[in-house]
């Protein structure tokens, strides 16, 4: 069974490496290009900021469909939060996959400005960027078909492709993440349904607008940056807790 699975994976991995190496031929050749792609890949405004601005724009539109649209937006935000949680669980539960830039067998040329220790210790499969932004693109699709198509293209070309170029991900990390994100958003709408979640939240917004918008701002801010500060703080807290536990154990043994 294991050998059959390995035989199945071999052409996929080969395709993954071939695409990555083709993109990598342009790396370190033009410093301006590398810096542009690096800044594009790390721009919170051009990633989550674009999506959150669209959702806020849709929220404050007033017409006959305002209530239904707001219910859809609230469900979409819940789906996006669920999607990023699922992505993190999968990264931890699945076998660890080193980032391309940490794979010496590939012999990648490092783009200008890339720290070789970037994302070291974080599994690349699936791409959490792909999970989140394809989930959000699926939500945009529910609000507007033309803008939804544009959102899918933006997620693929402007958000995910640069991460392959920089060596953060393989193409299959992106593809798997896209599938997970779209499915997660679809299941969120199927399970929660806009009225089930949106109804109570809109009643809360009508009665307690100040607290609602403060929390909504924080939620969309964190989505825009993929909860990066929260995840880093959690990771650092676990590291500190481990250090204190080890130190305490050593001190206990020394007594």
mmCIF file with all atom_site columns, N, CA and C in Angstrom, residues 175-246:
data_model
loop_
_atom_site.group_PDB
_atom_site.id
_atom_site.type_symbol
_atom_site.label_atom_id
_atom_site.label_alt_id
_atom_site.label_comp_id
_atom_site.label_asym_id
_atom_site.label_entity_id
_atom_site.label_seq_id
_atom_site.pdbx_PDB_ins_code
_atom_site.Cartn_x
_atom_site.Cartn_y
_atom_site.Cartn_z
_atom_site.occupancy
_atom_site.B_iso_or_equiv
_atom_site.pdbx_formal_charge
_atom_site.auth_seq_id
_atom_site.auth_comp_id
_atom_site.auth_asym_id
_atom_site.auth_atom_id
_atom_site.pdbx_PDB_model_num
ATOM 1   N N  . UNK A 1 175 ? -2.732  24.406 -4.249 1.00 0.00 ? 175 UNK A N  1
ATOM 2   C CA . UNK A 1 175 ? -3.916  23.723 -4.763 1.00 0.00 ? 175 UNK A CA 1
ATOM 3   C C  . UNK A 1 175 ? -4.709  23.070 -3.639 1.00 0.00 ? 175 UNK A C  1
ATOM 4   N N  . UNK A 1 176 ? -4.005  22.383 -2.745 1.00 0.00 ? 176 UNK A N  1
ATOM 5   C CA . UNK A 1 176 ? -4.690  21.744 -1.619 1.00 0.00 ? 176 UNK A CA 1
ATOM 6   C C  . UNK A 1 176 ? -5.346  22.788 -0.724 1.00 0.00 ? 176 UNK A C  1
ATOM 7   N N  . UNK A 1 177 ? -4.635  23.886 -0.472 1.00 0.00 ? 177 UNK A N  1
ATOM 8   C CA . UNK A 1 177 ? -5.196  24.949 0.343  1.00 0.00 ? 177 UNK A CA 1
ATOM 9   C C  . UNK A 1 177 ? -6.432  25.568 -0.280 1.00 0.00 ? 177 UNK A C  1
ATOM 10  N N  . UNK A 1 178 ? -6.419  25.741 -1.605 1.00 0.00 ? 178 UNK A N  1
ATOM 11  C CA . UNK A 1 178 ? -7.574  26.310 -2.300 1.00 0.00 ? 178 UNK A CA 1
ATOM 12  C C  . UNK A 1 178 ? -8.794  25.415 -2.134 1.00 0.00 ? 178 UNK A C  1
ATOM 13  N N  . UNK A 1 179 ? -8.596  24.109 -2.290 1.00 0.00 ? 179 UNK A N  1
ATOM 14  C CA . UNK A 1 179 ? -9.705  23.160 -2.139 1.00 0.00 ? 179 UNK A CA 1
ATOM 15  C C  . UNK A 1 179 ? -10.244 23.193 -0.716 1.00 0.00 ? 179 UNK A C  1
ATOM 16  N N  . UNK A 1 180 ? -9.349  23.164 0.260  1.00 0.00 ? 180 UNK A N  1
ATOM 17  C CA . UNK A 1 180 ? -9.765  23.190 1.668  1.00 0.00 ? 180 UNK A CA 1
ATOM 18  C C  . UNK A 1 180 ? -10.543 24.465 1.962  1.00 0.00 ? 180 UNK A C  1
ATOM 19  N N  . UNK A 1 181 ? -10.058 25.611 1.474  1.00 0.00 ? 181 UNK A N  1
ATOM 20  C CA . UNK A 1 181 ? -10.722 26.876 1.745  1.00 0.00 ? 181 UNK A CA 1
ATOM 21  C C  . UNK A 1 181 ? -12.109 26.959 1.136  1.00 0.00 ? 181 UNK A C  1
ATOM 22  N N  . UNK A 1 182 ? -12.237 26.547 -0.112 1.00 0.00 ? 182 UNK A N  1
ATOM 23  C CA . UNK A 1 182 ? -13.535 26.603 -0.788 1.00 0.00 ? 182 UNK A CA 1
ATOM 24  C C  . UNK A 1 182 ? -14.530 25.657 -0.128 1.00 0.00 ? 182 UNK A C  1
ATOM 25  N N  . UNK A 1 183 ? -14.068 24.441 0.188  1.00 0.00 ? 183 UNK A N  1
ATOM 26  C CA . UNK A 1 183 ? -14.953 23.466 0.844  1.00 0.00 ? 183 UNK A CA 1
ATOM 27  C C  . UNK A 1 183 ? -15.360 23.951 2.231  1.00 0.00 ? 183 UNK A C  1
ATOM 28  N N  . UNK A 1 184 ? -14.407 24.525 2.978  1.00 0.00 ? 184 UNK A N  1
ATOM 29  C CA . UNK A 1 184 ? -14.715 25.027 4.324  1.00 0.00 ? 184 UNK A CA 1
ATOM 30  C C  . UNK A 1 184 ? -15.778 26.118 4.267  1.00 0.00 ? 184 UNK A C  1
ATOM 31  N N  . UNK A 1 185 ? -15.663 27.026 3.308  1.00 0.00 ? 185 UNK A N  1
ATOM 32  C CA . UNK A 1 185 ? -16.652 28.097 3.192  1.00 0.00 ? 185 UNK A CA 1
ATOM 33  C C  . UNK A 1 185 ? -18.007 27.535 2.779  1.00 0.00 ? 185 UNK A C  1
ATOM 34  N N  . UNK A 1 186 ? -18.007 26.590 1.845  1.00 0.00 ? 186 UNK A N  1
ATOM 35  C CA . UNK A 1 186 ? -19.270 25.985 1.412  1.00 0.00 ? 186 UNK A CA 1
ATOM 36  C C  . UNK A 1 186 ? -19.958 25.277 2.583  1.00 0.00 ? 186 UNK A C  1
ATOM 37  N N  . UNK A 1 187 ? -19.190 24.530 3.369  1.00 0.00 ? 187 UNK A N  1
ATOM 38  C CA . UNK A 1 187 ? -19.769 23.804 4.509  1.00 0.00 ? 187 UNK A CA 1
ATOM 39  C C  . UNK A 1 187 ? -20.285 24.765 5.579  1.00 0.00 ? 187 UNK A C  1
ATOM 40  N N  . UNK A 1 188 ? -19.589 25.880 5.765  1.00 0.00 ? 188 UNK A N  1
ATOM 41  C CA . UNK A 1 188 ? -20.043 26.872 6.741  1.00 0.00 ? 188 UNK A CA 1
ATOM 42  C C  . UNK A 1 188 ? -21.427 27.391 6.375  1.00 0.00 ? 188 UNK A C  1
ATOM 43  N N  . UNK A 1 189 ? -21.615 27.715 5.099  1.00 0.00 ? 189 UNK A N  1
ATOM 44  C CA . UNK A 1 189 ? -22.921 28.208 4.663  1.00 0.00 ? 189 UNK A CA 1
ATOM 45  C C  . UNK A 1 189 ? -23.978 27.106 4.730  1.00 0.00 ? 189 UNK A C  1
ATOM 46  N N  . UNK A 1 190 ? -23.568 25.854 4.449  1.00 0.00 ? 190 UNK A N  1
ATOM 47  C CA . UNK A 1 190 ? -24.520 24.748 4.483  1.00 0.00 ? 190 UNK A CA 1
ATOM 48  C C  . UNK A 1 190 ? -24.958 24.432 5.908  1.00 0.00 ? 190 UNK A C  1
ATOM 49  N N  . UNK A 1 191 ? -24.016 24.540 6.858  1.00 0.00 ? 191 UNK A N  1
ATOM 50  C CA . UNK A 1 191 ? -24.313 24.174 8.246  1.00 0.00 ? 191 UNK A CA 1
ATOM 51  C C  . UNK A 1 191 ? -24.981 25.319 9.001  1.00 0.00 ? 191 UNK A C  1
ATOM 52  N N  . UNK A 1 192 ? -24.374 26.505 8.925  1.00 0.00 ? 192 UNK A N  1
ATOM 53  C CA . UNK A 1 192 ? -24.888 27.634 9.699  1.00 0.00 ? 192 UNK A CA 1
ATOM 54  C C  . UNK A 1 192 ? -26.097 28.285 9.045  1.00 0.00 ? 192 UNK A C  1
ATOM 55  N N  . UNK A 1 193 ? -26.026 28.444 7.749  1.00 0.00 ? 193 UNK A N  1
ATOM 56  C CA . UNK A 1 193 ? -27.023 29.191 6.981  1.00 0.00 ? 193 UNK A CA 1
ATOM 57  C C  . UNK A 1 193 ? -26.994 30.655 7.435  1.00 0.00 ? 193 UNK A C  1
ATOM 58  N N  . UNK A 1 194 ? -27.030 31.581 6.501  1.00 0.00 ? 194 UNK A N  1
ATOM 59  C CA . UNK A 1 194 ? -26.903 32.999 6.869  1.00 0.00 ? 194 UNK A CA 1
ATOM 60  C C  . UNK A 1 194 ? -27.879 33.453 7.945  1.00 0.00 ? 194 UNK A C  1
ATOM 61  N N  . UNK A 1 195 ? -29.149 32.979 7.895  1.00 0.00 ? 195 UNK A N  1
ATOM 62  C CA . UNK A 1 195 ? -30.131 33.447 8.867  1.00 0.00 ? 195 UNK A CA 1
ATOM 63  C C  . UNK A 1 195 ? -29.831 32.930 10.272 1.00 0.00 ? 195 UNK A C  1
ATOM 64  N N  . UNK A 1 196 ? -29.288 31.726 10.363 1.00 0.00 ? 196 UNK A N  1
ATOM 65  C CA . UNK A 1 196 ? -29.043 31.114 11.671 1.00 0.00 ? 196 UNK A CA 1
ATOM 66  C C  . UNK A 1 196 ? -27.999 31.885 12.461 1.00 0.00 ? 196 UNK A C  1
ATOM 67  N N  . UNK A 1 197 ? -26.935 32.302 11.811 1.00 0.00 ? 197 UNK A N  1
ATOM 68  C CA . UNK A 1 197 ? -25.883 33.069 12.487 1.00 0.00 ? 197 UNK A CA 1
ATOM 69  C C  . UNK A 1 197 ? -26.136 34.562 12.389 1.00 0.00 ? 197 UNK A C  1
ATOM 70  N N  . UNK A 1 198 ? -26.517 35.010 11.190 1.00 0.00 ? 198 UNK A N  1
ATOM 71  C CA . UNK A 1 198 ? -26.646 36.447 10.951 1.00 0.00 ? 198 UNK A CA 1
ATOM 72  C C  . UNK A 1 198 ? -27.786 37.093 11.701 1.00 0.00 ? 198 UNK A C  1
ATOM 73  N N  . UNK A 1 199 ? -28.894 36.370 11.874 1.00 0.00 ? 199 UNK A N  1
ATOM 74  C CA . UNK A 1 199 ? -30.050 36.950 12.557 1.00 0.00 ? 199 UNK A CA 1
ATOM 75  C C  . UNK A 1 199 ? -29.722 37.452 13.953 1.00 0.00 ? 199 UNK A C  1
ATOM 76  N N  . UNK A 1 200 ? -29.208 36.584 14.838 1.00 0.00 ? 200 UNK A N  1
ATOM 77  C CA . UNK A 1 200 ? -28.871 37.045 16.192 1.00 0.00 ? 200 UNK A CA 1
ATOM 78  C C  . UNK A 1 200 ? -27.802 38.137 16.207 1.00 0.00 ? 200 UNK A C  1
ATOM 79  N N  . UNK A 1 201 ? -26.802 38.017 15.328 1.00 0.00 ? 201 UNK A N  1
ATOM 80  C CA . UNK A 1 201 ? -25.737 39.021 15.321 1.00 0.00 ? 201 UNK A CA 1
ATOM 81  C C  . UNK A 1 201 ? -26.262 40.382 14.856 1.00 0.00 ? 201 UNK A C  1
ATOM 82  N N  . UNK A 1 202 ? -27.179 40.380 13.908 1.00 0.00 ? 202 UNK A N  1
ATOM 83  C CA . UNK A 1 202 ? -27.740 41.650 13.450 1.00 0.00 ? 202 UNK A CA 1
ATOM 84  C C  . UNK A 1 202 ? -28.632 42.269 14.525 1.00 0.00 ? 202 UNK A C  1
ATOM 85  N N  . UNK A 1 203 ? -29.299 41.447 15.306 1.00 0.00 ? 203 UNK A N  1
ATOM 86  C CA . UNK A 1 203 ? -30.084 41.988 16.423 1.00 0.00 ? 203 UNK A CA 1
ATOM 87  C C  . UNK A 1 203 ? -29.162 42.596 17.471 1.00 0.00 ? 203 UNK A C  1
ATOM 88  N N  . UNK A 1 204 ? -28.020 41.948 17.688 1.00 0.00 ? 204 UNK A N  1
ATOM 89  C CA . UNK A 1 204 ? -27.021 42.504 18.609 1.00 0.00 ? 204 UNK A CA 1
ATOM 90  C C  . UNK A 1 204 ? -26.493 43.828 18.065 1.00 0.00 ? 204 UNK A C  1
ATOM 91  N N  . UNK A 1 205 ? -26.221 43.879 16.757 1.00 0.00 ? 205 UNK A N  1
ATOM 92  C CA . UNK A 1 205 ? -25.711 45.115 16.133 1.00 0.00 ? 205 UNK A CA 1
ATOM 93  C C  . UNK A 1 205 ? -26.710 46.259 16.298 1.00 0.00 ? 205 UNK A C  1
ATOM 94  N N  . UNK A 1 206 ? -28.013 45.926 16.188 1.00 0.00 ? 206 UNK A N  1
ATOM 95  C CA . UNK A 1 206 ? -29.042 46.964 16.311 1.00 0.00 ? 206 UNK A CA 1
ATOM 96  C C  . UNK A 1 206 ? -29.133 47.507 17.736 1.00 0.00 ? 206 UNK A C  1
ATOM 97  N N  . UNK A 1 207 ? -28.856 46.640 18.729 1.00 0.00 ? 207 UNK A N  1
ATOM 98  C CA . UNK A 1 207 ? -29.002 47.057 20.126 1.00 0.00 ? 207 UNK A CA 1
ATOM 99  C C  . UNK A 1 207 ? -27.701 47.590 20.727 1.00 0.00 ? 207 UNK A C  1
ATOM 100 N N  . UNK A 1 208 ? -26.593 47.031 20.283 1.00 0.00 ? 208 UNK A N  1
ATOM 101 C CA . UNK A 1 208 ? -25.288 47.382 20.872 1.00 0.00 ? 208 UNK A CA 1
ATOM 102 C C  . UNK A 1 208 ? -24.279 47.656 19.748 1.00 0.00 ? 208 UNK A C  1
ATOM 103 N N  . UNK A 1 209 ? -24.542 48.681 18.976 1.00 0.00 ? 209 UNK A N  1
ATOM 104 C CA . UNK A 1 209 ? -23.717 48.967 17.796 1.00 0.00 ? 209 UNK A CA 1
ATOM 105 C C  . UNK A 1 209 ? -22.255 49.215 18.159 1.00 0.00 ? 209 UNK A C  1
ATOM 106 N N  . UNK A 1 210 ? -22.011 49.891 19.272 1.00 0.00 ? 210 UNK A N  1
ATOM 107 C CA . UNK A 1 210 ? -20.629 50.233 19.633 1.00 0.00 ? 210 UNK A CA 1
ATOM 108 C C  . UNK A 1 210 ? -19.788 48.994 19.847 1.00 0.00 ? 210 UNK A C  1
ATOM 109 N N  . UNK A 1 211 ? -20.251 48.089 20.697 1.00 0.00 ? 211 UNK A N  1
ATOM 110 C CA . UNK A 1 211 ? -19.477 46.871 20.961 1.00 0.00 ? 211 UNK A CA 1
ATOM 111 C C  . UNK A 1 211 ? -19.414 45.981 19.715 1.00 0.00 ? 211 UNK A C  1
ATOM 112 N N  . UNK A 1 212 ? -20.494 45.924 18.952 1.00 0.00 ? 212 UNK A N  1
ATOM 113 C CA . UNK A 1 212 ? -20.507 45.091 17.745 1.00 0.00 ? 212 UNK A CA 1
ATOM 114 C C  . UNK A 1 212 ? -19.424 45.549 16.775 1.00 0.00 ? 212 UNK A C  1
ATOM 115 N N  . UNK A 1 213 ? -19.350 46.851 16.507 1.00 0.00 ? 213 UNK A N  1
ATOM 116 C CA . UNK A 1 213 ? -18.394 47.335 15.502 1.00 0.00 ? 213 UNK A CA 1
ATOM 117 C C  . UNK A 1 213 ? -16.954 47.302 16.017 1.00 0.00 ? 213 UNK A C  1
ATOM 118 N N  . UNK A 1 214 ? -16.764 47.440 17.312 1.00 0.00 ? 214 UNK A N  1
ATOM 119 C CA . UNK A 1 214 ? -15.405 47.284 17.858 1.00 0.00 ? 214 UNK A CA 1
ATOM 120 C C  . UNK A 1 214 ? -14.908 45.862 17.623 1.00 0.00 ? 214 UNK A C  1
ATOM 121 N N  . UNK A 1 215 ? -15.743 44.866 17.930 1.00 0.00 ? 215 UNK A N  1
ATOM 122 C CA . UNK A 1 215 ? -15.349 43.471 17.752 1.00 0.00 ? 215 UNK A CA 1
ATOM 123 C C  . UNK A 1 215 ? -15.256 43.105 16.272 1.00 0.00 ? 215 UNK A C  1
ATOM 124 N N  . UNK A 1 216 ? -16.148 43.662 15.454 1.00 0.00 ? 216 UNK A N  1
ATOM 125 C CA . UNK A 1 216 ? -16.098 43.399 14.011 1.00 0.00 ? 216 UNK A CA 1
ATOM 126 C C  . UNK A 1 216 ? -14.815 43.955 13.408 1.00 0.00 ? 216 UNK A C  1
ATOM 127 N N  . UNK A 1 217 ? -14.411 45.134 13.880 1.00 0.00 ? 217 UNK A N  1
ATOM 128 C CA . UNK A 1 217 ? -13.148 45.710 13.413 1.00 0.00 ? 217 UNK A CA 1
ATOM 129 C C  . UNK A 1 217 ? -11.974 44.806 13.756 1.00 0.00 ? 217 UNK A C  1
ATOM 130 N N  . UNK A 1 218 ? -11.939 44.331 15.011 1.00 0.00 ? 218 UNK A N  1
ATOM 131 C CA . UNK A 1 218 ? -10.834 43.467 15.429 1.00 0.00 ? 218 UNK A CA 1
ATOM 132 C C  . UNK A 1 218 ? -10.830 42.153 14.638 1.00 0.00 ? 218 UNK A C  1
ATOM 133 N N  . UNK A 1 219 ? -12.013 41.588 14.398 1.00 0.00 ? 219 UNK A N  1
ATOM 134 C CA . UNK A 1 219 ? -12.101 40.330 13.654 1.00 0.00 ? 219 UNK A CA 1
ATOM 135 C C  . UNK A 1 219 ? -11.596 40.494 12.230 1.00 0.00 ? 219 UNK A C  1
ATOM 136 N N  . UNK A 1 220 ? -12.012 41.558 11.558 1.00 0.00 ? 220 UNK A N  1
ATOM 137 C CA . UNK A 1 220 ? -11.571 41.763 10.177 1.00 0.00 ? 220 UNK A CA 1
ATOM 138 C C  . UNK A 1 220 ? -10.101 42.166 10.114 1.00 0.00 ? 220 UNK A C  1
ATOM 139 N N  . UNK A 1 221 ? -9.618  42.880 11.129 1.00 0.00 ? 221 UNK A N  1
ATOM 140 C CA . UNK A 1 221 ? -8.193  43.215 11.182 1.00 0.00 ? 221 UNK A CA 1
ATOM 141 C C  . UNK A 1 221 ? -7.356  41.942 11.281 1.00 0.00 ? 221 UNK A C  1
ATOM 142 N N  . UNK A 1 222 ? -7.741  41.041 12.178 1.00 0.00 ? 222 UNK A N  1
ATOM 143 C CA . UNK A 1 222 ? -6.978  39.806 12.351 1.00 0.00 ? 222 UNK A CA 1
ATOM 144 C C  . UNK A 1 222 ? -7.063  38.914 11.110 1.00 0.00 ? 222 UNK A C  1
ATOM 145 N N  . UNK A 1 223 ? -8.218  38.882 10.470 1.00 0.00 ? 223 UNK A N  1
ATOM 146 C CA . UNK A 1 223 ? -8.329  38.120 9.226  1.00 0.00 ? 223 UNK A CA 1
ATOM 147 C C  . UNK A 1 223 ? -7.428  38.705 8.151  1.00 0.00 ? 223 UNK A C  1
ATOM 148 N N  . UNK A 1 224 ? -7.341  40.025 8.118  1.00 0.00 ? 224 UNK A N  1
ATOM 149 C CA . UNK A 1 224 ? -6.508  40.678 7.102  1.00 0.00 ? 224 UNK A CA 1
ATOM 150 C C  . UNK A 1 224 ? -5.049  40.295 7.235  1.00 0.00 ? 224 UNK A C  1
ATOM 151 N N  . UNK A 1 225 ? -4.601  40.018 8.460  1.00 0.00 ? 225 UNK A N  1
ATOM 152 C CA . UNK A 1 225 ? -3.191  39.657 8.685  1.00 0.00 ? 225 UNK A CA 1
ATOM 153 C C  . UNK A 1 225 ? -3.032  38.176 9.028  1.00 0.00 ? 225 UNK A C  1
ATOM 154 N N  . UNK A 1 226 ? -4.093  37.369 8.763  1.00 0.00 ? 226 UNK A N  1
ATOM 155 C CA . UNK A 1 226 ? -4.088  35.922 9.006  1.00 0.00 ? 226 UNK A CA 1
ATOM 156 C C  . UNK A 1 226 ? -3.800  35.569 10.462 1.00 0.00 ? 226 UNK A C  1
ATOM 157 N N  . UNK A 1 227 ? -4.243  36.401 11.389 1.00 0.00 ? 227 UNK A N  1
ATOM 158 C CA . UNK A 1 227 ? -4.021  36.150 12.812 1.00 0.00 ? 227 UNK A CA 1
ATOM 159 C C  . UNK A 1 227 ? -2.535  35.949 13.108 1.00 0.00 ? 227 UNK A C  1
ATOM 160 N N  . UNK A 1 228 ? -1.679  36.625 12.330 1.00 0.00 ? 228 UNK A N  1
ATOM 161 C CA . UNK A 1 228 ? -0.241  36.393 12.455 1.00 0.00 ? 228 UNK A CA 1
ATOM 162 C C  . UNK A 1 228 ? 0.272   36.742 13.838 1.00 0.00 ? 228 UNK A C  1
ATOM 163 N N  . UNK A 1 229 ? -0.145  37.885 14.368 1.00 0.00 ? 229 UNK A N  1
ATOM 164 C CA . UNK A 1 229 ? 0.331   38.279 15.698 1.00 0.00 ? 229 UNK A CA 1
ATOM 165 C C  . UNK A 1 229 ? -0.212  37.347 16.776 1.00 0.00 ? 229 UNK A C  1
ATOM 166 N N  . UNK A 1 230 ? -1.465  36.919 16.621 1.00 0.00 ? 230 UNK A N  1
ATOM 167 C CA . UNK A 1 230 ? -2.056  35.999 17.603 1.00 0.00 ? 230 UNK A CA 1
ATOM 168 C C  . UNK A 1 230 ? -1.337  34.660 17.571 1.00 0.00 ? 230 UNK A C  1
ATOM 169 N N  . UNK A 1 231 ? -1.076  34.155 16.362 1.00 0.00 ? 231 UNK A N  1
ATOM 170 C CA . UNK A 1 231 ? -0.391  32.860 16.237 1.00 0.00 ? 231 UNK A CA 1
ATOM 171 C C  . UNK A 1 231 ? 1.040   32.930 16.759 1.00 0.00 ? 231 UNK A C  1
ATOM 172 N N  . UNK A 1 232 ? 1.712   34.053 16.490 1.00 0.00 ? 232 UNK A N  1
ATOM 173 C CA . UNK A 1 232 ? 3.078   34.192 16.964 1.00 0.00 ? 232 UNK A CA 1
ATOM 174 C C  . UNK A 1 232 ? 3.113   34.303 18.478 1.00 0.00 ? 232 UNK A C  1
ATOM 175 N N  . UNK A 1 233 ? 2.159   35.037 19.026 1.00 0.00 ? 233 UNK A N  1
ATOM 176 C CA . UNK A 1 233 ? 2.085   35.169 20.485 1.00 0.00 ? 233 UNK A CA 1
ATOM 177 C C  . UNK A 1 233 ? 1.791   33.810 21.125 1.00 0.00 ? 233 UNK A C  1
ATOM 178 N N  . UNK A 1 234 ? 0.894   33.034 20.508 1.00 0.00 ? 234 UNK A N  1
ATOM 179 C CA . UNK A 1 234 ? 0.578   31.704 21.034 1.00 0.00 ? 234 UNK A CA 1
ATOM 180 C C  . UNK A 1 234 ? 1.803   30.793 20.967 1.00 0.00 ? 234 UNK A C  1
ATOM 181 N N  . UNK A 1 235 ? 2.524   30.863 19.844 1.00 0.00 ? 235 UNK A N  1
ATOM 182 C CA . UNK A 1 235 ? 3.723   30.045 19.685 1.00 0.00 ? 235 UNK A CA 1
ATOM 183 C C  . UNK A 1 235 ? 4.784   30.426 20.716 1.00 0.00 ? 235 UNK A C  1
ATOM 184 N N  . UNK A 1 236 ? 4.980   31.739 20.899 1.00 0.00 ? 236 UNK A N  1
ATOM 185 C CA . UNK A 1 236 ? 5.962   32.200 21.882 1.00 0.00 ? 236 UNK A CA 1
ATOM 186 C C  . UNK A 1 236 ? 5.539   31.810 23.299 1.00 0.00 ? 236 UNK A C  1
ATOM 187 N N  . UNK A 1 237 ? 4.240   31.856 23.577 1.00 0.00 ? 237 UNK A N  1
ATOM 188 C CA . UNK A 1 237 ? 3.743   31.496 24.908 1.00 0.00 ? 237 UNK A CA 1
ATOM 189 C C  . UNK A 1 237 ? 3.988   30.020 25.193 1.00 0.00 ? 237 UNK A C  1
ATOM 190 N N  . UNK A 1 238 ? 3.754   29.177 24.180 1.00 0.00 ? 238 UNK A N  1
ATOM 191 C CA . UNK A 1 238 ? 4.014   27.747 24.352 1.00 0.00 ? 238 UNK A CA 1
ATOM 192 C C  . UNK A 1 238 ? 5.501   27.485 24.569 1.00 0.00 ? 238 UNK A C  1
ATOM 193 N N  . UNK A 1 239 ? 6.338   28.221 23.824 1.00 0.00 ? 239 UNK A N  1
ATOM 194 C CA . UNK A 1 239 ? 7.784   28.080 24.007 1.00 0.00 ? 239 UNK A CA 1
ATOM 195 C C  . UNK A 1 239 ? 8.218   28.501 25.399 1.00 0.00 ? 239 UNK A C  1
ATOM 196 N N  . UNK A 1 240 ? 7.649   29.609 25.871 1.00 0.00 ? 240 UNK A N  1
ATOM 197 C CA . UNK A 1 240 ? 7.975   30.083 27.223 1.00 0.00 ? 240 UNK A CA 1
ATOM 198 C C  . UNK A 1 240 ? 7.494   29.084 28.276 1.00 0.00 ? 240 UNK A C  1
ATOM 199 N N  . UNK A 1 241 ? 6.278   28.549 28.068 1.00 0.00 ? 241 UNK A N  1
ATOM 200 C CA . UNK A 1 241 ? 5.737   27.570 29.010 1.00 0.00 ? 241 UNK A CA 1
ATOM 201 C C  . UNK A 1 241 ? 6.622   26.322 29.059 1.00 0.00 ? 241 UNK A C  1
ATOM 202 N N  . UNK A 1 242 ? 7.078   25.884 27.889 1.00 0.00 ? 242 UNK A N  1
ATOM 203 C CA . UNK A 1 242 ? 7.968   24.718 27.836 1.00 0.00 ? 242 UNK A CA 1
ATOM 204 C C  . UNK A 1 242 ? 9.279   25.003 28.566 1.00 0.00 ? 242 UNK A C  1
ATOM 205 N N  . UNK A 1 243 ? 9.817   26.198 28.336 1.00 0.00 ? 243 UNK A N  1
ATOM 206 C CA . UNK A 1 243 ? 11.064  26.578 29.007 1.00 0.00 ? 243 UNK A CA 1
ATOM 207 C C  . UNK A 1 243 ? 10.900  26.596 30.519 1.00 0.00 ? 243 UNK A C  1
ATOM 208 N N  . UNK A 1 244 ? 9.786   27.186 30.991 1.00 0.00 ? 244 UNK A N  1
ATOM 209 C CA . UNK A 1 244 ? 9.551   27.259 32.435 1.00 0.00 ? 244 UNK A CA 1
ATOM 210 C C  . UNK A 1 244 ? 9.344   25.867 33.027 1.00 0.00 ? 244 UNK A C  1
ATOM 211 N N  . UNK A 1 245 ? 8.670   24.993 32.273 1.00 0.00 ? 245 UNK A N  1
ATOM 212 C CA . UNK A 1 245 ? 8.432   23.621 32.765 1.00 0.00 ? 245 UNK A CA 1
ATOM 213 C C  . UNK A 1 245 ? 9.756   22.873 32.902 1.00 0.00 ? 245 UNK A C  1
ATOM 214 N N  . UNK A 1 246 ? 10.607  23.001 31.868 1.00 0.00 ? 246 UNK A N  1
ATOM 215 C CA . UNK A 1 246 ? 11.915  22.330 31.898 1.00 0.00 ? 246 UNK A CA 1
ATOM 216 C C  . UNK A 1 246 ? 12.769  22.881 33.026 1.00 0.00 ? 246 UNK A C  1
#
